Amino acid sequence: MKTLTKFFLGACVLASVSCAQVQEEQLVSTYGTPYHWEKGTIVVDTPERPEGQQSVLGLTAPKMEVVRVGFVGLGMRGPGAVERFTYIPGTHIVALCDHEKDRAENCQKYLQKAGLPKAAIYDGAEGYKALCERDDIDLVYIAADWIHHFPIAKYALEHGKHVAIEVPSAMNLQQCWELIDLSEKTRKHCMILENCCYDWFEMNTLNMAQQGVFGEVIRAQGAYIHNLDDFWDYYWKDGEQDKLGWRLRYNMEHRGDVYATHGLGPVAQALNIHRGDRMTTLVAMDTKSVHGKELVEKATGEPCDTFRNGDHTTTLIRTQLGKVIEIQHNVMNPQPYNRLYQLTGTKGFANKYPIEGYALSSEQLQESGVEPKVDDLSSHSFLPQEEKIQLEKQYQHPILKKYGEMAKEVGGHGGMDFIMDARLVYCLQNGLPLDMDVYDLAEWCSLAELGSISMDNGCAPIAFPDFTRGHWNDVKGYKHAFATPEEEAETMKKAEAATLKLKEQGAKDWGTDK
């Protein structure tokens, strides 16, 4: 018996040593990020802030009468951005850049239509570098493929430019930290172009949450569920040998919620993330890959056994204040389009997909300033349409009041793209903090690698690094910045005068001054 006990204990010791050795060998993510275990939780260290750098929470830059912008990436998203900017007074589109020259040249038509000056054209794999090196550009607007978001943004920041980056703006934690350090070092804005934060329901619901309509919001959901079968062939391919295109290839090679920001951005604002609360712990899990593998096999004609990303990924997040966020990602399976924006509060509920509506008791609706028309109104079901309309009218977001009608005319995902761009320019022209900063960018984009680490370790909990490096509680509550009415009027007067001047030059460029 003693011999058996000794054998058993010895085997356990050997097993524990073996497991420890294996664990040590695996303490680097597939992206190259080191991590370690603490009391059953995976921890990714927060690097020390380099000497001389300071937080960019609430960062402002000197007012710009004219925002001089260069666009990089003019395939699927970029052309629409160029066109939208022609409607914003006080913007000068200085340069256009794309890997394919004809795509950059093609965007001149928007400038010609608006009567604005011709833009300089850059092309090729590194054409963006010459654009970033110009001294007459303030803002680099990046709408290239995901792989090129970071190198373009890095080069632009290093050359003293503000940057606005399409989503996802950073693909791993290393890129997140590099963008944070560059923004802090250069004191330049680094904004994530998350358009879903500017959709009508999200903005009005955010205003309601900030005014206490739902009580304390304790749980939120977000999602990007969008079957891309009709789009896979349209994503840019790097030559004839590239059978997949950049987006399908990225999903094949990487695991995790690689497109989390549409779902996470709006709910993070409603929960005041890094403005009084912070995300602390994440657990992720995914289904197996079925459709992704089929797509690769169909495109290449060869078996695919290495498709990393599952068809459907679910991520659960807990915050410092005990709130819970659920984020989903599925671009593979046949489902109705769904950006599941949902807030659960102690006094009310909001939901966008598949049914858009609010659930409030009669008493809470009255306290929110709306007199119910239904005697037995309860929070067990959505508000009737008349009460919903009254509630939205009562809490229409100031930004929608300012830009909503024009946004519907200009377009861009129903107008939210235009509102996003107009707010970016507004803040730059008025010298205000941007609506989304580099810490938002990092937190929202980090789900990809953090989720990958969690799933690669049996769906274990993983602790979020503190991207603000201790400043997440300095600001109490998320807010949009506004100039005074007098300042706004003066800024707009200068912007409109600048645009008139630009149109004079445009008339010469296009030969319409004769």
Short mmCIF file of C-alpha atoms in Angstrom, two decimals:
data_model
loop_
_atom_site.label_atom_id
_atom_site.label_comp_id
_atom_site.label_asym_id
_atom_site.label_seq_id
_atom_site.Cartn_x
_atom_site.Cartn_y
_atom_site.Cartn_z
CA MET A 1 0.00 0.00 0.00
CA LYS A 2 2.83 2.37 0.90
CA THR A 3 4.54 1.55 -2.38
CA LEU A 4 1.34 2.33 -4.29
CA THR A 5 0.93 5.62 -2.44
CA LYS A 6 4.52 6.60 -3.21
CA PHE A 7 3.98 5.71 -6.85
CA PHE A 8 0.79 7.76 -6.98
CA LEU A 9 2.38 10.80 -5.35
CA GLY A 10 5.43 10.51 -7.56
CA ALA A 11 3.26 10.39 -10.67
CA CYS A 12 1.40 13.49 -9.50
CA VAL A 13 4.67 15.36 -8.94
CA LEU A 14 5.92 14.39 -12.38
CA ALA A 15 2.60 15.33 -13.92
CA SER A 16 2.60 18.72 -12.21
CA VAL A 17 6.14 19.41 -13.36
CA SER A 18 5.23 18.36 -16.89
CA CYS A 19 2.11 20.56 -16.90
CA ALA A 20 4.09 23.48 -15.54
CA GLN A 21 6.68 23.07 -18.26
CA VAL A 22 4.01 22.90 -20.96
CA GLN A 23 2.29 25.91 -19.45
CA GLU A 24 5.54 27.89 -19.45
CA GLU A 25 6.07 27.05 -23.11
CA GLN A 26 2.56 28.26 -23.97
CA LEU A 27 2.69 31.62 -22.16
CA VAL A 28 2.88 33.58 -25.40
CA SER A 29 -0.19 34.22 -27.53
CA THR A 30 -0.35 33.48 -31.24
CA TYR A 31 0.14 37.24 -31.71
CA GLY A 32 3.34 37.15 -29.65
CA THR A 33 1.99 38.72 -26.45
CA PRO A 34 3.42 37.27 -23.21
CA TYR A 35 0.98 36.43 -20.41
CA HIS A 36 0.90 34.59 -17.10
CA TRP A 37 -1.59 33.01 -14.68
CA GLU A 38 -2.70 34.54 -11.39
CA LYS A 39 -5.20 32.59 -9.23
CA GLY A 40 -6.88 30.95 -12.23
CA THR A 41 -7.01 34.06 -14.38
CA ILE A 42 -4.78 34.85 -17.35
CA VAL A 43 -3.05 38.21 -16.96
CA VAL A 44 -1.57 40.35 -19.71
CA ASP A 45 0.75 42.92 -18.19
CA THR A 46 0.19 46.65 -18.64
CA PRO A 47 3.51 48.17 -19.75
CA GLU A 48 4.80 51.18 -17.85
CA ARG A 49 4.16 54.55 -19.48
CA PRO A 50 7.45 55.68 -21.08
CA GLU A 51 9.11 58.62 -19.41
CA GLY A 52 7.95 61.97 -20.74
CA GLN A 53 4.53 60.74 -21.91
CA GLN A 54 1.25 61.88 -20.41
CA SER A 55 -2.33 60.69 -20.68
CA VAL A 56 -4.35 61.94 -23.65
CA LEU A 57 -7.72 61.74 -21.90
CA GLY A 58 -9.52 64.89 -23.00
CA LEU A 59 -6.75 65.73 -25.47
CA THR A 60 -7.29 68.93 -27.45
CA ALA A 61 -5.38 70.46 -30.34
CA PRO A 62 -5.29 74.07 -31.58
CA LYS A 63 -8.39 75.12 -33.53
CA MET A 64 -8.27 74.60 -37.29
CA GLU A 65 -10.11 76.98 -39.60
CA VAL A 66 -9.59 74.42 -42.36
CA VAL A 67 -9.08 70.70 -41.76
CA ARG A 68 -6.64 69.55 -44.44
CA VAL A 69 -7.12 65.83 -44.99
CA GLY A 70 -5.48 63.01 -46.90
CA PHE A 71 -7.42 59.80 -47.57
CA VAL A 72 -5.67 56.42 -47.70
CA GLY A 73 -7.59 53.36 -48.92
CA LEU A 74 -10.17 54.03 -51.61
CA GLY A 75 -11.65 50.62 -52.24
CA MET A 76 -14.94 49.85 -50.46
CA ARG A 77 -15.24 52.40 -47.62
CA GLY A 78 -12.91 55.19 -48.69
CA PRO A 79 -14.80 56.69 -51.67
CA GLY A 80 -17.89 57.29 -49.55
CA ALA A 81 -15.79 59.13 -46.97
CA VAL A 82 -14.27 61.38 -49.66
CA GLU A 83 -17.73 62.25 -50.97
CA ARG A 84 -19.06 62.96 -47.46
CA PHE A 85 -16.22 65.35 -46.69
CA THR A 86 -17.15 67.48 -49.71
CA TYR A 87 -20.34 68.39 -47.82
CA ILE A 88 -18.52 69.56 -44.68
CA PRO A 89 -17.54 73.26 -44.73
CA GLY A 90 -13.92 74.04 -43.91
CA THR A 91 -12.40 70.81 -45.18
CA HIS A 92 -9.73 70.62 -47.86
CA ILE A 93 -9.14 67.21 -49.45
CA VAL A 94 -5.44 67.57 -50.20
CA ALA A 95 -4.47 64.05 -51.25
CA LEU A 96 -5.94 60.70 -52.28
CA CYS A 97 -4.05 57.42 -51.99
CA ASP A 98 -4.72 53.79 -52.83
CA HIS A 99 -2.64 50.76 -53.73
CA GLU A 100 -4.38 50.88 -57.13
CA LYS A 101 -3.90 54.24 -58.86
CA ASP A 102 -7.17 54.15 -60.78
CA ARG A 103 -9.16 53.90 -57.55
CA ALA A 104 -7.50 57.04 -56.22
CA GLU A 105 -7.98 58.88 -59.51
CA ASN A 106 -11.63 57.85 -59.62
CA CYS A 107 -12.32 59.77 -56.39
CA GLN A 108 -11.45 63.06 -58.08
CA LYS A 109 -15.00 62.99 -59.47
CA TYR A 110 -16.37 63.84 -56.03
CA LEU A 111 -14.15 66.91 -55.84
CA GLN A 112 -15.10 67.95 -59.35
CA LYS A 113 -18.81 67.56 -58.58
CA ALA A 114 -18.40 69.74 -55.46
CA GLY A 115 -16.26 72.30 -57.32
CA LEU A 116 -13.31 71.73 -55.00
CA PRO A 117 -9.62 71.71 -56.02
CA LYS A 118 -8.02 68.61 -57.48
CA ALA A 119 -6.21 66.42 -54.98
CA ALA A 120 -2.70 65.01 -55.28
CA ILE A 121 -2.68 61.30 -56.16
CA TYR A 122 -0.51 58.64 -54.51
CA ASP A 123 -0.47 54.93 -55.22
CA GLY A 124 1.47 51.72 -54.71
CA ALA A 125 2.27 49.66 -51.64
CA GLU A 126 3.96 52.58 -49.86
CA GLY A 127 2.28 55.55 -51.52
CA TYR A 128 0.82 56.51 -48.14
CA LYS A 129 4.29 57.43 -46.89
CA ALA A 130 4.67 60.34 -49.30
CA LEU A 131 1.17 61.51 -48.36
CA CYS A 132 2.00 61.42 -44.65
CA GLU A 133 5.24 63.30 -45.23
CA ARG A 134 3.47 66.34 -46.69
CA ASP A 135 3.44 69.41 -44.47
CA ASP A 136 0.03 70.61 -45.69
CA ILE A 137 -2.05 67.77 -44.21
CA ASP A 138 -3.51 67.83 -40.70
CA LEU A 139 -5.53 64.61 -40.71
CA VAL A 140 -4.93 61.21 -42.33
CA TYR A 141 -8.19 59.33 -42.81
CA ILE A 142 -7.46 55.59 -43.15
CA ALA A 143 -9.93 53.25 -44.85
CA ALA A 144 -7.55 50.59 -46.18
CA ASP A 145 -7.80 46.86 -45.44
CA TRP A 146 -7.33 45.74 -41.83
CA ILE A 147 -3.72 44.65 -42.27
CA HIS A 148 -2.66 48.14 -43.34
CA HIS A 149 -4.59 50.18 -40.75
CA PHE A 150 -1.79 50.10 -38.20
CA PRO A 151 1.31 50.72 -40.37
CA ILE A 152 -0.36 53.69 -42.07
CA ALA A 153 -1.55 55.14 -38.76
CA LYS A 154 1.85 54.65 -37.19
CA TYR A 155 3.63 56.41 -40.03
CA ALA A 156 1.12 59.26 -39.99
CA LEU A 157 1.47 59.82 -36.24
CA GLU A 158 5.25 59.67 -36.50
CA HIS A 159 5.01 62.46 -39.07
CA GLY A 160 2.88 64.71 -36.89
CA LYS A 161 -0.58 63.98 -38.28
CA HIS A 162 -3.86 63.35 -36.52
CA VAL A 163 -5.30 60.01 -37.61
CA ALA A 164 -8.80 58.59 -37.97
CA ILE A 165 -8.81 54.85 -38.60
CA GLU A 166 -11.57 52.60 -39.91
CA VAL A 167 -12.47 49.54 -37.83
CA PRO A 168 -10.87 47.46 -36.54
CA SER A 169 -8.15 50.07 -36.06
CA ALA A 170 -5.61 47.76 -34.40
CA MET A 171 -5.37 44.02 -34.83
CA ASN A 172 -3.51 43.00 -31.67
CA LEU A 173 -2.35 44.27 -28.30
CA GLN A 174 1.08 45.32 -29.51
CA GLN A 175 -0.50 47.60 -32.09
CA CYS A 176 -2.89 48.99 -29.45
CA TRP A 177 -0.01 49.92 -27.17
CA GLU A 178 2.06 51.41 -29.98
CA LEU A 179 -0.82 53.67 -31.04
CA ILE A 180 -1.39 54.72 -27.41
CA ASP A 181 2.29 55.56 -26.97
CA LEU A 182 2.44 57.46 -30.26
CA SER A 183 -0.67 59.49 -29.44
CA GLU A 184 0.67 60.30 -25.98
CA LYS A 185 4.11 61.14 -27.30
CA THR A 186 3.04 63.28 -30.27
CA ARG A 187 -0.09 64.74 -28.59
CA LYS A 188 -2.00 63.94 -31.77
CA HIS A 189 -5.50 62.51 -31.96
CA CYS A 190 -5.91 58.84 -32.85
CA MET A 191 -9.61 58.18 -33.41
CA ILE A 192 -11.41 54.96 -34.21
CA LEU A 193 -14.01 55.52 -36.94
CA GLU A 194 -16.80 53.60 -35.24
CA ASN A 195 -19.86 54.77 -37.14
CA CYS A 196 -22.35 52.70 -35.14
CA CYS A 197 -21.92 55.09 -32.22
CA TYR A 198 -23.71 57.68 -34.37
CA ASP A 199 -26.80 55.76 -35.46
CA TRP A 200 -30.14 57.25 -34.43
CA PHE A 201 -31.29 54.61 -31.95
CA GLU A 202 -27.87 54.37 -30.32
CA MET A 203 -27.52 58.14 -29.90
CA ASN A 204 -31.02 58.71 -28.51
CA THR A 205 -30.68 55.69 -26.21
CA LEU A 206 -27.30 56.93 -24.99
CA ASN A 207 -28.90 60.26 -24.12
CA MET A 208 -31.67 58.46 -22.24
CA ALA A 209 -29.13 56.37 -20.33
CA GLN A 210 -27.15 59.48 -19.41
CA GLN A 211 -30.34 61.16 -18.17
CA GLY A 212 -31.24 58.16 -15.98
CA VAL A 213 -34.25 56.91 -17.96
CA PHE A 214 -33.19 53.27 -17.48
CA GLY A 215 -31.93 53.72 -13.92
CA GLU A 216 -28.49 52.17 -13.54
CA VAL A 217 -27.50 50.21 -16.64
CA ILE A 218 -26.12 46.90 -15.38
CA ARG A 219 -25.98 44.74 -18.52
CA ALA A 220 -25.44 45.43 -22.20
CA GLN A 221 -25.29 43.43 -25.40
CA GLY A 222 -23.77 44.19 -28.78
CA ALA A 223 -23.17 42.18 -31.92
CA TYR A 224 -22.06 42.10 -35.51
CA ILE A 225 -24.07 39.36 -37.18
CA HIS A 226 -23.91 39.82 -40.93
CA ASN A 227 -23.70 36.99 -43.45
CA LEU A 228 -20.97 38.14 -45.88
CA ASP A 229 -21.53 35.53 -48.58
CA ASP A 230 -22.48 38.26 -51.06
CA PHE A 231 -19.32 40.26 -50.27
CA TRP A 232 -16.35 37.88 -49.92
CA ASP A 233 -15.35 38.18 -53.58
CA TYR A 234 -15.28 41.99 -53.43
CA TYR A 235 -12.58 42.29 -50.78
CA TRP A 236 -9.23 43.35 -52.23
CA LYS A 237 -6.97 40.57 -53.46
CA ASP A 238 -3.20 40.99 -53.67
CA GLY A 239 -2.65 39.76 -57.22
CA GLU A 240 -3.97 36.79 -59.22
CA GLN A 241 -2.50 34.23 -56.82
CA ASP A 242 -4.62 35.54 -53.95
CA LYS A 243 -7.78 33.44 -54.12
CA LEU A 244 -9.24 34.47 -50.77
CA GLY A 245 -9.04 38.24 -50.38
CA TRP A 246 -7.78 39.95 -47.26
CA ARG A 247 -10.87 39.55 -45.04
CA LEU A 248 -11.47 35.83 -45.53
CA ARG A 249 -7.74 35.18 -45.15
CA TYR A 250 -7.68 37.12 -41.87
CA ASN A 251 -10.56 35.05 -40.46
CA MET A 252 -8.79 31.88 -41.57
CA GLU A 253 -5.55 32.81 -39.81
CA HIS A 254 -6.88 34.43 -36.61
CA ARG A 255 -9.23 33.37 -33.86
CA GLY A 256 -11.42 35.68 -31.77
CA ASP A 257 -13.91 38.49 -32.33
CA VAL A 258 -11.96 40.20 -35.10
CA TYR A 259 -14.73 42.76 -35.72
CA ALA A 260 -16.01 43.62 -32.27
CA THR A 261 -16.24 47.40 -32.35
CA HIS A 262 -19.66 47.80 -34.03
CA GLY A 263 -21.22 45.94 -31.12
CA LEU A 264 -18.93 47.08 -28.33
CA GLY A 265 -18.50 50.79 -29.11
CA PRO A 266 -22.04 52.04 -28.43
CA VAL A 267 -22.51 49.97 -25.26
CA ALA A 268 -19.06 50.99 -23.94
CA GLN A 269 -20.13 54.63 -24.17
CA ALA A 270 -23.40 53.89 -22.35
CA LEU A 271 -21.43 52.16 -19.57
CA ASN A 272 -18.85 54.97 -19.25
CA ILE A 273 -15.92 52.69 -20.02
CA HIS A 274 -12.66 54.36 -18.93
CA ARG A 275 -14.72 57.30 -17.75
CA GLY A 276 -15.64 55.94 -14.33
CA ASP A 277 -15.67 52.21 -15.08
CA ARG A 278 -13.39 49.79 -16.88
CA MET A 279 -13.54 46.34 -18.41
CA THR A 280 -11.72 43.94 -16.09
CA THR A 281 -12.33 40.32 -17.12
CA LEU A 282 -13.18 38.53 -20.36
CA VAL A 283 -14.26 35.00 -21.24
CA ALA A 284 -14.67 33.99 -24.89
CA MET A 285 -15.83 30.88 -26.72
CA ASP A 286 -16.61 30.02 -30.30
CA THR A 287 -18.26 27.33 -32.36
CA LYS A 288 -16.23 25.20 -34.71
CA SER A 289 -15.57 26.51 -38.20
CA VAL A 290 -17.90 25.07 -40.79
CA HIS A 291 -18.74 27.69 -43.37
CA GLY A 292 -15.37 29.42 -43.21
CA LYS A 293 -13.60 26.20 -44.16
CA GLU A 294 -16.11 25.63 -46.97
CA LEU A 295 -15.41 29.08 -48.40
CA VAL A 296 -11.65 28.47 -48.47
CA GLU A 297 -12.02 25.05 -50.04
CA LYS A 298 -14.34 26.43 -52.70
CA ALA A 299 -11.95 29.30 -53.51
CA THR A 300 -8.74 27.24 -53.57
CA GLY A 301 -9.98 23.82 -54.61
CA GLU A 302 -7.95 22.30 -51.76
CA PRO A 303 -8.86 20.90 -48.32
CA CYS A 304 -8.78 23.40 -45.44
CA ASP A 305 -8.03 22.02 -41.98
CA THR A 306 -6.58 25.17 -40.42
CA PHE A 307 -9.41 27.73 -40.35
CA ARG A 308 -8.81 29.39 -36.98
CA ASN A 309 -11.96 31.42 -36.42
CA GLY A 310 -15.19 29.75 -35.45
CA ASP A 311 -18.38 30.56 -37.31
CA HIS A 312 -19.86 32.25 -34.23
CA THR A 313 -17.90 33.87 -31.38
CA THR A 314 -19.36 34.98 -28.05
CA THR A 315 -17.47 37.18 -25.59
CA LEU A 316 -18.54 37.93 -22.01
CA ILE A 317 -17.00 40.89 -20.18
CA ARG A 318 -17.31 42.00 -16.56
CA THR A 319 -16.49 45.55 -15.49
CA GLN A 320 -14.95 47.03 -12.36
CA LEU A 321 -18.40 48.16 -11.17
CA GLY A 322 -19.96 44.74 -11.68
CA LYS A 323 -21.65 45.34 -15.05
CA VAL A 324 -21.73 42.62 -17.73
CA ILE A 325 -21.31 43.00 -21.50
CA GLU A 326 -22.02 40.30 -24.08
CA ILE A 327 -20.60 40.69 -27.61
CA GLN A 328 -21.24 38.35 -30.56
CA HIS A 329 -19.64 37.97 -33.99
CA ASN A 330 -20.89 35.90 -36.92
CA VAL A 331 -20.24 36.70 -40.59
CA MET A 332 -20.62 33.11 -41.80
CA ASN A 333 -24.11 31.74 -41.23
CA PRO A 334 -27.54 32.65 -42.65
CA GLN A 335 -29.10 35.02 -40.11
CA PRO A 336 -30.88 38.37 -40.40
CA TYR A 337 -28.52 41.33 -40.04
CA ASN A 338 -28.16 42.08 -36.34
CA ARG A 339 -26.21 44.68 -34.36
CA LEU A 340 -27.72 43.59 -31.08
CA TYR A 341 -27.59 46.90 -29.21
CA GLN A 342 -29.32 46.25 -25.90
CA LEU A 343 -29.24 47.93 -22.47
CA THR A 344 -30.72 46.44 -19.32
CA GLY A 345 -31.17 48.90 -16.48
CA THR A 346 -32.65 48.83 -13.01
CA LYS A 347 -35.64 50.89 -14.22
CA GLY A 348 -35.89 50.22 -17.94
CA PHE A 349 -34.75 48.39 -21.03
CA ALA A 350 -33.71 49.29 -24.59
CA ASN A 351 -33.31 46.99 -27.59
CA LYS A 352 -32.53 47.63 -31.26
CA TYR A 353 -32.51 44.24 -33.05
CA PRO A 354 -34.56 42.36 -34.09
CA ILE A 355 -37.30 44.48 -32.46
CA GLU A 356 -36.55 48.14 -31.83
CA GLY A 357 -38.12 49.46 -28.69
CA TYR A 358 -38.06 50.45 -25.03
CA ALA A 359 -39.63 48.83 -21.98
CA LEU A 360 -40.53 51.16 -19.10
CA SER A 361 -43.18 51.12 -16.43
CA SER A 362 -45.89 53.76 -16.49
CA GLU A 363 -44.32 55.39 -13.44
CA GLN A 364 -40.82 55.47 -14.97
CA LEU A 365 -42.14 56.83 -18.26
CA GLN A 366 -43.85 59.66 -16.38
CA GLU A 367 -40.65 60.37 -14.42
CA SER A 368 -38.86 60.55 -17.77
CA GLY A 369 -41.16 63.33 -18.91
CA VAL A 370 -43.62 61.39 -21.07
CA GLU A 371 -47.30 61.00 -20.18
CA PRO A 372 -48.44 57.47 -21.12
CA LYS A 373 -51.64 57.10 -23.12
CA VAL A 374 -52.14 53.52 -21.91
CA ASP A 375 -53.59 53.01 -18.42
CA ASP A 376 -52.07 49.59 -17.70
CA LEU A 377 -48.65 50.25 -19.22
CA SER A 378 -45.93 48.02 -17.73
CA SER A 379 -42.33 47.09 -18.44
CA HIS A 380 -43.36 43.53 -19.35
CA SER A 381 -43.58 44.55 -23.00
CA PHE A 382 -42.27 47.21 -25.35
CA LEU A 383 -43.81 50.68 -25.25
CA PRO A 384 -46.61 51.29 -27.73
CA GLN A 385 -45.48 53.20 -30.82
CA GLU A 386 -46.96 56.53 -29.72
CA GLU A 387 -45.15 56.45 -26.38
CA LYS A 388 -41.92 55.34 -28.07
CA ILE A 389 -42.07 58.31 -30.45
CA GLN A 390 -42.73 60.70 -27.56
CA LEU A 391 -39.81 59.28 -25.58
CA GLU A 392 -37.42 59.62 -28.53
CA LYS A 393 -38.60 63.16 -29.18
CA GLN A 394 -38.07 64.03 -25.53
CA TYR A 395 -34.51 62.63 -25.57
CA GLN A 396 -33.39 63.36 -29.12
CA HIS A 397 -29.63 63.67 -28.94
CA PRO A 398 -28.27 67.20 -29.54
CA ILE A 399 -25.94 65.86 -32.23
CA LEU A 400 -28.92 64.45 -34.15
CA LYS A 401 -30.70 67.78 -33.84
CA LYS A 402 -27.68 69.46 -35.41
CA TYR A 403 -26.76 66.99 -38.17
CA GLY A 404 -29.66 64.56 -38.52
CA GLU A 405 -31.54 66.07 -41.46
CA MET A 406 -28.43 66.75 -43.52
CA ALA A 407 -27.09 63.28 -42.68
CA LYS A 408 -30.18 61.67 -44.20
CA GLU A 409 -29.58 63.63 -47.41
CA VAL A 410 -25.84 62.91 -47.65
CA GLY A 411 -26.16 59.28 -46.58
CA GLY A 412 -23.57 56.74 -45.52
CA HIS A 413 -25.27 53.82 -43.75
CA GLY A 414 -28.40 55.89 -43.41
CA GLY A 415 -26.48 59.01 -42.38
CA MET A 416 -24.49 57.79 -39.38
CA ASP A 417 -21.25 57.90 -41.40
CA PHE A 418 -21.81 61.57 -42.18
CA ILE A 419 -22.56 62.39 -38.55
CA MET A 420 -19.33 60.66 -37.53
CA ASP A 421 -17.28 62.66 -40.04
CA ALA A 422 -19.03 65.93 -39.27
CA ARG A 423 -18.38 65.48 -35.54
CA LEU A 424 -14.71 64.71 -36.18
CA VAL A 425 -14.32 67.93 -38.18
CA TYR A 426 -16.41 69.92 -35.68
CA CYS A 427 -14.15 68.92 -32.80
CA LEU A 428 -10.97 69.68 -34.76
CA GLN A 429 -12.27 73.07 -35.90
CA ASN A 430 -13.38 74.02 -32.39
CA GLY A 431 -10.32 72.65 -30.59
CA LEU A 432 -12.34 70.11 -28.58
CA PRO A 433 -11.65 66.54 -27.43
CA LEU A 434 -12.79 63.98 -30.00
CA ASP A 435 -15.77 61.74 -29.28
CA MET A 436 -13.52 58.65 -29.27
CA ASP A 437 -9.88 58.58 -28.23
CA VAL A 438 -6.99 56.16 -28.55
CA TYR A 439 -7.97 54.37 -25.33
CA ASP A 440 -11.42 53.64 -26.78
CA LEU A 441 -9.66 52.34 -29.86
CA ALA A 442 -7.45 50.03 -27.84
CA GLU A 443 -10.16 48.70 -25.53
CA TRP A 444 -12.65 47.99 -28.30
CA CYS A 445 -10.07 46.39 -30.61
CA SER A 446 -8.42 44.30 -27.88
CA LEU A 447 -11.25 41.75 -27.87
CA ALA A 448 -9.67 39.98 -30.85
CA GLU A 449 -6.43 38.96 -29.15
CA LEU A 450 -7.80 38.71 -25.62
CA GLY A 451 -10.58 36.43 -26.84
CA SER A 452 -8.07 34.36 -28.78
CA ILE A 453 -5.95 33.85 -25.65
CA SER A 454 -9.04 32.91 -23.63
CA MET A 455 -10.22 30.33 -26.16
CA ASP A 456 -6.75 28.90 -26.73
CA ASN A 457 -6.68 28.21 -22.98
CA GLY A 458 -9.99 26.37 -22.69
CA CYS A 459 -12.11 29.54 -22.53
CA ALA A 460 -10.34 30.68 -19.36
CA PRO A 461 -10.94 34.14 -17.86
CA ILE A 462 -8.42 36.78 -18.90
CA ALA A 463 -7.84 40.14 -17.25
CA PHE A 464 -7.91 43.30 -19.36
CA PRO A 465 -4.80 45.45 -19.31
CA ASP A 466 -5.47 49.03 -18.22
CA PHE A 467 -4.95 50.94 -21.44
CA THR A 468 -5.29 54.27 -19.59
CA ARG A 469 -2.53 53.21 -17.16
CA GLY A 470 -4.43 54.20 -14.06
CA HIS A 471 -6.55 57.06 -15.40
CA TRP A 472 -9.79 55.16 -16.13
CA ASN A 473 -11.57 56.81 -13.20
CA ASP A 474 -10.37 60.40 -13.70
CA VAL A 475 -13.38 61.40 -15.83
CA LYS A 476 -16.85 60.74 -14.42
CA GLY A 477 -19.23 59.80 -17.20
CA TYR A 478 -18.98 59.77 -21.00
CA LYS A 479 -19.80 63.13 -22.62
CA HIS A 480 -19.64 64.70 -26.07
CA ALA A 481 -17.81 68.04 -26.15
CA PHE A 482 -19.53 71.14 -27.53
CA ALA A 483 -18.46 74.71 -28.22
CA THR A 484 -20.66 77.61 -27.15
CA PRO A 485 -23.23 78.81 -29.72
CA GLU A 486 -21.14 81.94 -30.26
CA GLU A 487 -17.97 79.91 -30.83
CA GLU A 488 -19.82 77.56 -33.18
CA ALA A 489 -21.13 80.45 -35.24
CA GLU A 490 -17.67 82.02 -35.54
CA THR A 491 -16.09 78.70 -36.48
CA MET A 492 -18.73 78.01 -39.14
CA LYS A 493 -18.34 81.50 -40.58
CA LYS A 494 -14.61 80.91 -41.07
CA ALA A 495 -15.20 77.40 -42.43
CA GLU A 496 -17.70 78.58 -45.02
CA ALA A 497 -15.40 81.43 -46.10
CA ALA A 498 -12.54 78.95 -46.50
CA THR A 499 -14.72 76.66 -48.62
CA LEU A 500 -15.67 79.54 -50.91
CA LYS A 501 -11.97 80.21 -51.45
CA LEU A 502 -11.32 76.56 -52.19
CA LYS A 503 -14.14 76.56 -54.73
CA GLU A 504 -12.53 79.48 -56.51
CA GLN A 505 -9.41 77.37 -56.89
CA GLY A 506 -11.56 74.40 -57.86
CA ALA A 507 -13.14 76.39 -60.68
CA LYS A 508 -9.66 77.03 -62.07
CA ASP A 509 -8.61 73.40 -61.69
CA TRP A 510 -11.67 72.09 -63.50
CA GLY A 511 -11.90 74.89 -66.06
CA THR A 512 -15.32 76.12 -64.97
CA ASP A 513 -14.15 79.68 -64.26
CA LYS A 514 -14.24 80.68 -67.91
#
